[in-house]
Amino acid sequence: MSAITLSTLNGLRESNRPFSCLTAYDATFARVASDAGIEVLLVGDSLGMVLQGHSSTLPVTVEQIAYHTQCVARANVDSLIMADLPFMADASLSELLNNAATLIRAGAQVVKIEGNGWMAEGVEALAQRGVPVCAHMGLTPQHVNAFGGYRVQGRDPDDAQRIIDDALALEEAGAALVLLECVPRALAQEVRDALAIPVIGIGAGPDVDGQILVMHDVLGVTQGRVPRFVKNFLFGEASIADAFAAYREAVISHEFPAEEHCF
Ligand code: KIV
């Protein structure tokens, strides 16, 4: 495999070939995932939950994401590396720019930011400075307190329309990717069809360009309630490398996500 870039993802979207994305936080798992051909590695702020044991992603800092991005970048082979801008790291435009720069210097090639249409100014400023942005929409875990829990978003027709309009505004502002979390399948397809950039889904159904899961969920070590959109790919496989390859293969062959993983 040659190095995955945003052009690769755009080409895969054009040829309707889904791509796989997986979270990674350290060198060993990053190497195994990249060797398995996973197209995108996300250094997610989910590390606050799966590595640090917090009950949300809110305590995670830019320094922690930068540290784990460096670990992943050292071991990466050909995957595209995306890193999460954690809670409040975009409290002002200058903080957003400086914190995104920290993540790029650590080895990220794309910075993921959670929010909605209000992010357009920041997305534009980053895009102008050569920082590709993935706009994470729908269920944005950094808003868990405002949402009153981890709930499916966009079920209400007005909310669904707002998500479509905001995705278009963020694309217009220069977003390179959109990530939709926990939205109804039909809405994800509408967003995908409305945009020209690749759309990645988690709990968003199969009709998008890429799928992402948290590595621990793929390996069947989810703590607490197992979300509907998760599948244990280690089950029946001989190794972690095989599980990652099985996940990628299931995404590419449209076997995952299946109906039972959709909202
Ligand atoms: O932090 C994370 O791991 C994420 C994915 C769940 C999309 O944002």
PDB file of C-alpha atoms and ligand atoms in Angstrom:
ATOM      1  CA  MET A   1       0.000   0.000   0.000  1.00  0.00           C
ATOM      2  CA  SER A   2       1.308   3.489  -0.721  1.00  0.00           C
ATOM      3  CA  ALA A   3       0.836   6.306   1.784  1.00  0.00           C
ATOM      4  CA  ILE A   4      -2.809   7.268   2.214  1.00  0.00           C
ATOM      5  CA  THR A   5      -3.534  10.960   1.674  1.00  0.00           C
ATOM      6  CA  LEU A   6      -6.702  13.030   1.442  1.00  0.00           C
ATOM      7  CA  SER A   7      -6.508  12.548  -2.353  1.00  0.00           C
ATOM      8  CA  THR A   8      -6.629   8.784  -1.767  1.00  0.00           C
ATOM      9  CA  LEU A   9      -9.793   9.166   0.331  1.00  0.00           C
ATOM     10  CA  ASN A  10     -11.375  11.447  -2.297  1.00  0.00           C
ATOM     11  CA  GLY A  11     -10.542   8.867  -4.978  1.00  0.00           C
ATOM     12  CA  LEU A  12     -12.055   6.054  -2.914  1.00  0.00           C
ATOM     13  CA  ARG A  13     -15.212   8.113  -2.447  1.00  0.00           C
ATOM     14  CA  GLU A  14     -15.421   8.684  -6.190  1.00  0.00           C
ATOM     15  CA  SER A  15     -15.045   4.983  -6.907  1.00  0.00           C
ATOM     16  CA  ASN A  16     -17.543   4.064  -4.163  1.00  0.00           C
ATOM     17  CA  ARG A  17     -14.974   1.935  -2.331  1.00  0.00           C
ATOM     18  CA  PRO A  18     -15.506   2.343   1.426  1.00  0.00           C
ATOM     19  CA  PHE A  19     -12.438   2.907   3.606  1.00  0.00           C
ATOM     20  CA  SER A  20     -11.687   1.862   7.169  1.00  0.00           C
ATOM     21  CA  CYS A  21     -10.664   4.050  10.081  1.00  0.00           C
ATOM     22  CA  LEU A  22      -9.678   2.961  13.577  1.00  0.00           C
ATOM     23  CA  THR A  23      -8.556   4.715  16.715  1.00  0.00           C
ATOM     24  CA  ALA A  24      -4.928   4.200  17.757  1.00  0.00           C
ATOM     25  CA  TYR A  25      -3.115   5.609  20.740  1.00  0.00           C
ATOM     26  CA  ASP A  26       0.250   3.870  20.887  1.00  0.00           C
ATOM     27  CA  ALA A  27       3.049   2.661  18.627  1.00  0.00           C
ATOM     28  CA  THR A  28       2.394  -1.089  18.738  1.00  0.00           C
ATOM     29  CA  PHE A  29      -1.315  -1.027  17.910  1.00  0.00           C
ATOM     30  CA  ALA A  30      -0.749   1.736  15.350  1.00  0.00           C
ATOM     31  CA  ARG A  31       1.822  -0.438  13.588  1.00  0.00           C
ATOM     32  CA  VAL A  32      -0.447  -3.497  13.587  1.00  0.00           C
ATOM     33  CA  ALA A  33      -3.423  -1.463  12.299  1.00  0.00           C
ATOM     34  CA  SER A  34      -1.393   0.282   9.622  1.00  0.00           C
ATOM     35  CA  ASP A  35       0.149  -3.038   8.529  1.00  0.00           C
ATOM     36  CA  ALA A  36      -3.415  -4.422   8.263  1.00  0.00           C
ATOM     37  CA  GLY A  37      -4.165  -1.689   5.726  1.00  0.00           C
ATOM     38  CA  ILE A  38      -6.441   0.480   7.885  1.00  0.00           C
ATOM     39  CA  GLU A  39      -6.631   3.675   5.850  1.00  0.00           C
ATOM     40  CA  VAL A  40      -7.032   6.229   8.678  1.00  0.00           C
ATOM     41  CA  LEU A  41      -5.727   6.101  12.265  1.00  0.00           C
ATOM     42  CA  LEU A  42      -7.483   8.463  14.670  1.00  0.00           C
ATOM     43  CA  VAL A  43      -5.774   9.554  17.868  1.00  0.00           C
ATOM     44  CA  GLY A  44      -9.152  10.150  19.458  1.00  0.00           C
ATOM     45  CA  ASP A  45      -9.998  11.881  22.696  1.00  0.00           C
ATOM     46  CA  SER A  46     -11.748   8.587  23.466  1.00  0.00           C
ATOM     47  CA  LEU A  47      -8.350   7.887  25.026  1.00  0.00           C
ATOM     48  CA  GLY A  48      -9.745   9.699  28.062  1.00  0.00           C
ATOM     49  CA  MET A  49     -12.165   6.801  28.493  1.00  0.00           C
ATOM     50  CA  VAL A  50     -10.348   3.727  27.127  1.00  0.00           C
ATOM     51  CA  LEU A  51      -6.820   4.555  28.358  1.00  0.00           C
ATOM     52  CA  GLN A  52      -7.377   6.866  31.309  1.00  0.00           C
ATOM     53  CA  GLY A  53     -10.622   5.433  32.709  1.00  0.00           C
ATOM     54  CA  HIS A  54     -12.612   8.672  32.783  1.00  0.00           C
ATOM     55  CA  SER A  55     -16.372   8.542  32.239  1.00  0.00           C
ATOM     56  CA  SER A  56     -16.192  11.092  29.388  1.00  0.00           C
ATOM     57  CA  THR A  57     -13.666  12.640  26.995  1.00  0.00           C
ATOM     58  CA  LEU A  58     -13.831  16.033  28.716  1.00  0.00           C
ATOM     59  CA  PRO A  59     -10.673  15.798  30.880  1.00  0.00           C
ATOM     60  CA  VAL A  60      -8.363  15.136  27.900  1.00  0.00           C
ATOM     61  CA  THR A  61      -5.766  17.831  27.104  1.00  0.00           C
ATOM     62  CA  VAL A  62      -3.986  18.925  23.925  1.00  0.00           C
ATOM     63  CA  GLU A  63      -0.665  17.781  25.427  1.00  0.00           C
ATOM     64  CA  GLN A  64      -2.043  14.265  25.934  1.00  0.00           C
ATOM     65  CA  ILE A  65      -3.368  14.037  22.363  1.00  0.00           C
ATOM     66  CA  ALA A  66      -0.014  15.374  21.079  1.00  0.00           C
ATOM     67  CA  TYR A  67       1.911  12.772  23.100  1.00  0.00           C
ATOM     68  CA  HIS A  68      -0.196   9.884  21.764  1.00  0.00           C
ATOM     69  CA  THR A  69      -0.042  11.318  18.228  1.00  0.00           C
ATOM     70  CA  GLN A  70       3.775  11.221  18.419  1.00  0.00           C
ATOM     71  CA  CYS A  71       3.632   7.581  19.544  1.00  0.00           C
ATOM     72  CA  VAL A  72       1.290   6.657  16.668  1.00  0.00           C
ATOM     73  CA  ALA A  73       3.242   8.669  14.082  1.00  0.00           C
ATOM     74  CA  ARG A  74       6.531   6.926  14.953  1.00  0.00           C
ATOM     75  CA  ALA A  75       5.047   3.518  14.155  1.00  0.00           C
ATOM     76  CA  ASN A  76       2.702   4.395  11.319  1.00  0.00           C
ATOM     77  CA  VAL A  77       3.434   2.809   7.972  1.00  0.00           C
ATOM     78  CA  ASP A  78       1.037   4.162   5.349  1.00  0.00           C
ATOM     79  CA  SER A  79      -2.139   5.231   7.161  1.00  0.00           C
ATOM     80  CA  LEU A  80      -3.379   8.818   7.278  1.00  0.00           C
ATOM     81  CA  ILE A  81      -3.117  10.137  10.841  1.00  0.00           C
ATOM     82  CA  MET A  82      -5.942  12.220  12.251  1.00  0.00           C
ATOM     83  CA  ALA A  83      -5.845  13.709  15.763  1.00  0.00           C
ATOM     84  CA  ASP A  84      -8.654  15.055  17.923  1.00  0.00           C
ATOM     85  CA  LEU A  85      -8.769  18.612  19.161  1.00  0.00           C
ATOM     86  CA  PRO A  86      -9.963  18.038  22.735  1.00  0.00           C
ATOM     87  CA  PHE A  87     -12.625  19.870  24.736  1.00  0.00           C
ATOM     88  CA  MET A  88     -12.193  23.687  24.793  1.00  0.00           C
ATOM     89  CA  ALA A  89      -8.981  23.595  22.767  1.00  0.00           C
ATOM     90  CA  ASP A  90     -10.859  25.898  20.372  1.00  0.00           C
ATOM     91  CA  ALA A  91     -12.011  28.355  23.051  1.00  0.00           C
ATOM     92  CA  SER A  92     -10.703  31.210  20.878  1.00  0.00           C
ATOM     93  CA  LEU A  93      -9.508  31.410  17.298  1.00  0.00           C
ATOM     94  CA  SER A  94      -5.883  31.824  18.366  1.00  0.00           C
ATOM     95  CA  GLU A  95      -6.101  28.855  20.756  1.00  0.00           C
ATOM     96  CA  LEU A  96      -7.631  26.798  17.962  1.00  0.00           C
ATOM     97  CA  LEU A  97      -4.818  27.690  15.549  1.00  0.00           C
ATOM     98  CA  ASN A  98      -2.034  27.126  18.094  1.00  0.00           C
ATOM     99  CA  ASN A  99      -3.483  23.852  19.370  1.00  0.00           C
ATOM    100  CA  ALA A 100      -4.051  22.532  15.849  1.00  0.00           C
ATOM    101  CA  ALA A 101      -0.422  23.456  15.068  1.00  0.00           C
ATOM    102  CA  THR A 102       0.714  21.443  18.115  1.00  0.00           C
ATOM    103  CA  LEU A 103      -1.119  18.376  16.792  1.00  0.00           C
ATOM    104  CA  ILE A 104       0.269  18.799  13.274  1.00  0.00           C
ATOM    105  CA  ARG A 105       3.800  19.164  14.689  1.00  0.00           C
ATOM    106  CA  ALA A 106       3.203  15.966  16.668  1.00  0.00           C
ATOM    107  CA  GLY A 107       2.540  14.087  13.429  1.00  0.00           C
ATOM    108  CA  ALA A 108      -1.160  14.505  12.627  1.00  0.00           C
ATOM    109  CA  GLN A 109      -2.105  15.101   8.996  1.00  0.00           C
ATOM    110  CA  VAL A 110      -5.739  15.983   9.738  1.00  0.00           C
ATOM    111  CA  VAL A 111      -7.232  17.613  12.822  1.00  0.00           C
ATOM    112  CA  LYS A 112     -10.725  16.545  13.906  1.00  0.00           C
ATOM    113  CA  ILE A 113     -12.950  19.118  15.611  1.00  0.00           C
ATOM    114  CA  GLU A 114     -16.335  18.450  17.207  1.00  0.00           C
ATOM    115  CA  GLY A 115     -19.193  20.866  16.612  1.00  0.00           C
ATOM    116  CA  ASN A 116     -21.592  22.293  14.088  1.00  0.00           C
ATOM    117  CA  GLY A 117     -21.980  25.254  11.731  1.00  0.00           C
ATOM    118  CA  TRP A 118     -20.451  27.610  14.282  1.00  0.00           C
ATOM    119  CA  MET A 119     -17.058  26.004  13.574  1.00  0.00           C
ATOM    120  CA  ALA A 120     -17.001  27.453  10.056  1.00  0.00           C
ATOM    121  CA  GLU A 121     -14.766  30.424  10.923  1.00  0.00           C
ATOM    122  CA  GLY A 122     -12.177  28.171  12.569  1.00  0.00           C
ATOM    123  CA  VAL A 123     -12.343  25.584   9.796  1.00  0.00           C
ATOM    124  CA  GLU A 124     -11.733  28.322   7.227  1.00  0.00           C
ATOM    125  CA  ALA A 125      -8.797  29.779   9.168  1.00  0.00           C
ATOM    126  CA  LEU A 126      -7.188  26.343   9.501  1.00  0.00           C
ATOM    127  CA  ALA A 127      -7.815  25.396   5.857  1.00  0.00           C
ATOM    128  CA  GLN A 128      -6.240  28.680   4.730  1.00  0.00           C
ATOM    129  CA  ARG A 129      -3.139  27.787   6.748  1.00  0.00           C
ATOM    130  CA  GLY A 130      -2.900  24.284   5.280  1.00  0.00           C
ATOM    131  CA  VAL A 131      -4.439  22.324   8.139  1.00  0.00           C
ATOM    132  CA  PRO A 132      -7.015  19.831   6.849  1.00  0.00           C
ATOM    133  CA  VAL A 133     -10.029  19.560   9.148  1.00  0.00           C
ATOM    134  CA  CYS A 134     -12.456  16.726   9.774  1.00  0.00           C
ATOM    135  CA  ALA A 135     -15.722  18.193  11.096  1.00  0.00           C
ATOM    136  CA  HIS A 136     -17.192  15.764  13.656  1.00  0.00           C
ATOM    137  CA  MET A 137     -20.983  16.231  13.773  1.00  0.00           C
ATOM    138  CA  GLY A 138     -24.086  14.501  15.120  1.00  0.00           C
ATOM    139  CA  LEU A 139     -23.391  13.004  18.538  1.00  0.00           C
ATOM    140  CA  THR A 140     -20.335  14.985  19.556  1.00  0.00           C
ATOM    141  CA  PRO A 141     -19.199  13.454  22.878  1.00  0.00           C
ATOM    142  CA  GLN A 142     -17.631  16.736  24.067  1.00  0.00           C
ATOM    143  CA  HIS A 143     -21.229  18.054  24.272  1.00  0.00           C
ATOM    144  CA  VAL A 144     -22.425  15.185  26.478  1.00  0.00           C
ATOM    145  CA  ASN A 145     -23.528  17.534  29.267  1.00  0.00           C
ATOM    146  CA  ALA A 146     -25.460  19.767  26.865  1.00  0.00           C
ATOM    147  CA  PHE A 147     -27.075  16.719  25.211  1.00  0.00           C
ATOM    148  CA  GLY A 148     -27.967  15.182  28.580  1.00  0.00           C
ATOM    149  CA  GLY A 149     -26.274  11.901  27.673  1.00  0.00           C
ATOM    150  CA  TYR A 150     -25.005   9.992  24.665  1.00  0.00           C
ATOM    151  CA  ARG A 151     -28.103  10.171  22.439  1.00  0.00           C
ATOM    152  CA  VAL A 152     -28.737   9.628  18.751  1.00  0.00           C
ATOM    153  CA  GLN A 153     -28.883  13.038  17.023  1.00  0.00           C
ATOM    154  CA  GLY A 154     -30.944  14.189  14.038  1.00  0.00           C
ATOM    155  CA  ARG A 155     -34.056  12.097  14.608  1.00  0.00           C
ATOM    156  CA  ASP A 156     -36.221  15.223  14.597  1.00  0.00           C
ATOM    157  CA  PRO A 157     -36.740  16.621  11.033  1.00  0.00           C
ATOM    158  CA  ASP A 158     -35.592  20.139  12.065  1.00  0.00           C
ATOM    159  CA  ASP A 159     -32.428  18.759  13.672  1.00  0.00           C
ATOM    160  CA  ALA A 160     -31.780  16.597  10.619  1.00  0.00           C
ATOM    161  CA  GLN A 161     -32.089  19.620   8.310  1.00  0.00           C
ATOM    162  CA  ARG A 162     -29.768  21.627  10.573  1.00  0.00           C
ATOM    163  CA  ILE A 163     -27.133  18.883  10.374  1.00  0.00           C
ATOM    164  CA  ILE A 164     -27.362  18.848   6.555  1.00  0.00           C
ATOM    165  CA  ASP A 165     -27.162  22.663   6.346  1.00  0.00           C
ATOM    166  CA  ASP A 166     -24.251  22.795   8.799  1.00  0.00           C
ATOM    167  CA  ALA A 167     -22.347  20.071   6.933  1.00  0.00           C
ATOM    168  CA  LEU A 168     -22.727  22.071   3.719  1.00  0.00           C
ATOM    169  CA  ALA A 169     -21.542  25.240   5.489  1.00  0.00           C
ATOM    170  CA  LEU A 170     -18.477  23.429   6.870  1.00  0.00           C
ATOM    171  CA  GLU A 171     -17.645  21.988   3.467  1.00  0.00           C
ATOM    172  CA  GLU A 172     -17.949  25.494   2.029  1.00  0.00           C
ATOM    173  CA  ALA A 173     -15.616  26.775   4.786  1.00  0.00           C
ATOM    174  CA  GLY A 174     -12.982  24.265   3.665  1.00  0.00           C
ATOM    175  CA  ALA A 175     -13.510  21.092   5.735  1.00  0.00           C
ATOM    176  CA  ALA A 176     -11.711  18.157   4.125  1.00  0.00           C
ATOM    177  CA  LEU A 177     -13.806  15.448   5.785  1.00  0.00           C
ATOM    178  CA  VAL A 178     -17.014  15.119   7.780  1.00  0.00           C
ATOM    179  CA  LEU A 179     -17.502  12.523  10.501  1.00  0.00           C
ATOM    180  CA  LEU A 180     -21.068  11.695  11.546  1.00  0.00           C
ATOM    181  CA  GLU A 181     -21.622   9.960  14.863  1.00  0.00           C
ATOM    182  CA  CYS A 182     -24.877   8.268  15.893  1.00  0.00           C
ATOM    183  CA  VAL A 183     -27.360   9.663  13.414  1.00  0.00           C
ATOM    184  CA  PRO A 184     -30.131   7.809  11.569  1.00  0.00           C
ATOM    185  CA  ARG A 185     -28.934   5.909   8.516  1.00  0.00           C
ATOM    186  CA  ALA A 186     -31.181   7.890   6.148  1.00  0.00           C
ATOM    187  CA  LEU A 187     -29.806  11.211   7.407  1.00  0.00           C
ATOM    188  CA  ALA A 188     -26.208  10.042   6.970  1.00  0.00           C
ATOM    189  CA  GLN A 189     -26.970   9.088   3.388  1.00  0.00           C
ATOM    190  CA  GLU A 190     -28.550  12.509   2.762  1.00  0.00           C
ATOM    191  CA  VAL A 191     -25.460  14.265   4.131  1.00  0.00           C
ATOM    192  CA  ARG A 192     -23.176  12.040   2.070  1.00  0.00           C
ATOM    193  CA  ASP A 193     -25.136  12.757  -1.086  1.00  0.00           C
ATOM    194  CA  ALA A 194     -25.233  16.510  -0.409  1.00  0.00           C
ATOM    195  CA  LEU A 195     -21.457  16.808   0.020  1.00  0.00           C
ATOM    196  CA  ALA A 196     -18.520  16.352  -2.345  1.00  0.00           C
ATOM    197  CA  ILE A 197     -16.014  15.504   0.425  1.00  0.00           C
ATOM    198  CA  PRO A 198     -15.694  12.054   2.064  1.00  0.00           C
ATOM    199  CA  VAL A 199     -18.077  11.346   4.955  1.00  0.00           C
ATOM    200  CA  ILE A 200     -16.979   8.936   7.703  1.00  0.00           C
ATOM    201  CA  GLY A 201     -19.571   7.306   9.944  1.00  0.00           C
ATOM    202  CA  ILE A 202     -19.792   5.690  13.358  1.00  0.00           C
ATOM    203  CA  GLY A 203     -23.302   4.540  14.165  1.00  0.00           C
ATOM    204  CA  ALA A 204     -24.368   6.274  10.942  1.00  0.00           C
ATOM    205  CA  GLY A 205     -25.062   3.266   8.736  1.00  0.00           C
ATOM    206  CA  PRO A 206     -23.358   1.910   5.635  1.00  0.00           C
ATOM    207  CA  ASP A 207     -24.235   4.626   3.096  1.00  0.00           C
ATOM    208  CA  VAL A 208     -21.207   6.819   3.797  1.00  0.00           C
ATOM    209  CA  ASP A 209     -17.648   6.728   2.472  1.00  0.00           C
ATOM    210  CA  GLY A 210     -15.708   5.454   5.476  1.00  0.00           C
ATOM    211  CA  GLN A 211     -16.356   3.709   8.784  1.00  0.00           C
ATOM    212  CA  ILE A 212     -14.621   4.333  12.092  1.00  0.00           C
ATOM    213  CA  LEU A 213     -14.612   2.382  15.350  1.00  0.00           C
ATOM    214  CA  VAL A 214     -12.756   2.611  18.624  1.00  0.00           C
ATOM    215  CA  MET A 215     -10.012  -0.044  18.617  1.00  0.00           C
ATOM    216  CA  HIS A 216     -11.096  -1.490  21.971  1.00  0.00           C
ATOM    217  CA  ASP A 217     -14.615  -2.096  20.605  1.00  0.00           C
ATOM    218  CA  VAL A 218     -13.208  -3.907  17.546  1.00  0.00           C
ATOM    219  CA  LEU A 219     -11.242  -6.127  19.939  1.00  0.00           C
ATOM    220  CA  GLY A 220     -14.287  -6.897  22.099  1.00  0.00           C
ATOM    221  CA  VAL A 221     -13.021  -5.246  25.285  1.00  0.00           C
ATOM    222  CA  THR A 222     -15.710  -2.550  25.509  1.00  0.00           C
ATOM    223  CA  GLN A 223     -16.294  -1.565  29.130  1.00  0.00           C
ATOM    224  CA  GLY A 224     -19.909  -1.192  30.257  1.00  0.00           C
ATOM    225  CA  ARG A 225     -22.824  -1.164  27.833  1.00  0.00           C
ATOM    226  CA  VAL A 226     -21.864  -2.206  24.304  1.00  0.00           C
ATOM    227  CA  PRO A 227     -23.207   0.403  21.842  1.00  0.00           C
ATOM    228  CA  ARG A 228     -25.485  -0.866  19.059  1.00  0.00           C
ATOM    229  CA  PHE A 229     -23.051   0.185  16.302  1.00  0.00           C
ATOM    230  CA  VAL A 230     -20.113  -1.809  17.670  1.00  0.00           C
ATOM    231  CA  LYS A 231     -18.899  -5.219  16.496  1.00  0.00           C
ATOM    232  CA  ASN A 232     -16.269  -7.507  18.018  1.00  0.00           C
ATOM    233  CA  PHE A 233     -14.015  -8.465  15.107  1.00  0.00           C
ATOM    234  CA  LEU A 234     -11.592 -10.481  17.261  1.00  0.00           C
ATOM    235  CA  PHE A 235     -14.264 -13.139  17.736  1.00  0.00           C
ATOM    236  CA  GLY A 236     -13.299 -16.124  15.577  1.00  0.00           C
ATOM    237  CA  GLU A 237      -9.938 -14.611  14.548  1.00  0.00           C
ATOM    238  CA  ALA A 238      -6.520 -15.899  15.557  1.00  0.00           C
ATOM    239  CA  SER A 239      -4.822 -12.561  16.271  1.00  0.00           C
ATOM    240  CA  ILE A 240      -5.310  -8.829  16.696  1.00  0.00           C
ATOM    241  CA  ALA A 241      -3.769  -8.307  13.252  1.00  0.00           C
ATOM    242  CA  ASP A 242      -6.379 -10.653  11.785  1.00  0.00           C
ATOM    243  CA  ALA A 243      -9.167  -8.835  13.642  1.00  0.00           C
ATOM    244  CA  PHE A 244      -8.089  -5.474  12.198  1.00  0.00           C
ATOM    245  CA  ALA A 245      -7.856  -7.016   8.714  1.00  0.00           C
ATOM    246  CA  ALA A 246     -11.330  -8.592   9.156  1.00  0.00           C
ATOM    247  CA  TYR A 247     -12.771  -5.207  10.164  1.00  0.00           C
ATOM    248  CA  ARG A 248     -11.253  -3.551   7.086  1.00  0.00           C
ATOM    249  CA  GLU A 249     -12.467  -6.329   4.814  1.00  0.00           C
ATOM    250  CA  ALA A 250     -16.009  -6.131   6.261  1.00  0.00           C
ATOM    251  CA  VAL A 251     -16.069  -2.372   5.618  1.00  0.00           C
ATOM    252  CA  ILE A 252     -14.791  -2.701   2.063  1.00  0.00           C
ATOM    253  CA  SER A 253     -17.218  -5.516   1.233  1.00  0.00           C
ATOM    254  CA  HIS A 254     -20.186  -3.544   2.683  1.00  0.00           C
ATOM    255  CA  GLU A 255     -20.804  -6.290   5.290  1.00  0.00           C
ATOM    256  CA  PHE A 256     -20.228  -3.828   8.135  1.00  0.00           C
ATOM    257  CA  PRO A 257     -22.189  -1.990   9.344  1.00  0.00           C
ATOM    258  CA  ALA A 258     -25.208  -4.281   8.968  1.00  0.00           C
ATOM    259  CA  GLU A 259     -28.825  -3.348   9.658  1.00  0.00           C
ATOM    260  CA  GLU A 260     -28.498  -4.290  13.339  1.00  0.00           C
ATOM    261  CA  HIS A 261     -25.736  -1.668  13.771  1.00  0.00           C
ATOM    262  CA  CYS A 262     -27.881   1.197  12.378  1.00  0.00           C
ATOM    263  CA  PHE A 263     -30.275   3.727  13.905  1.00  0.00           C
TER     264      PHE A 263
HETATM  265  O1  KIV B   1     -12.438  10.048  20.052  1.00  0.00           O
HETATM  266  C1  KIV B   1     -12.801   9.174  19.258  1.00  0.00           C
HETATM  267  O2  KIV B   1     -12.345   8.020  19.329  1.00  0.00           O
HETATM  268  C2  KIV B   1     -13.762   9.520  18.258  1.00  0.00           C
HETATM  269  C3  KIV B   1     -14.362   8.402  17.450  1.00  0.00           C
HETATM  270  C4  KIV B   1     -15.322   7.651  18.280  1.00  0.00           C
HETATM  271  C5  KIV B   1     -14.985   8.885  16.199  1.00  0.00           C
HETATM  272  O3  KIV B   1     -14.087  10.653  18.075  1.00  0.00           O
END
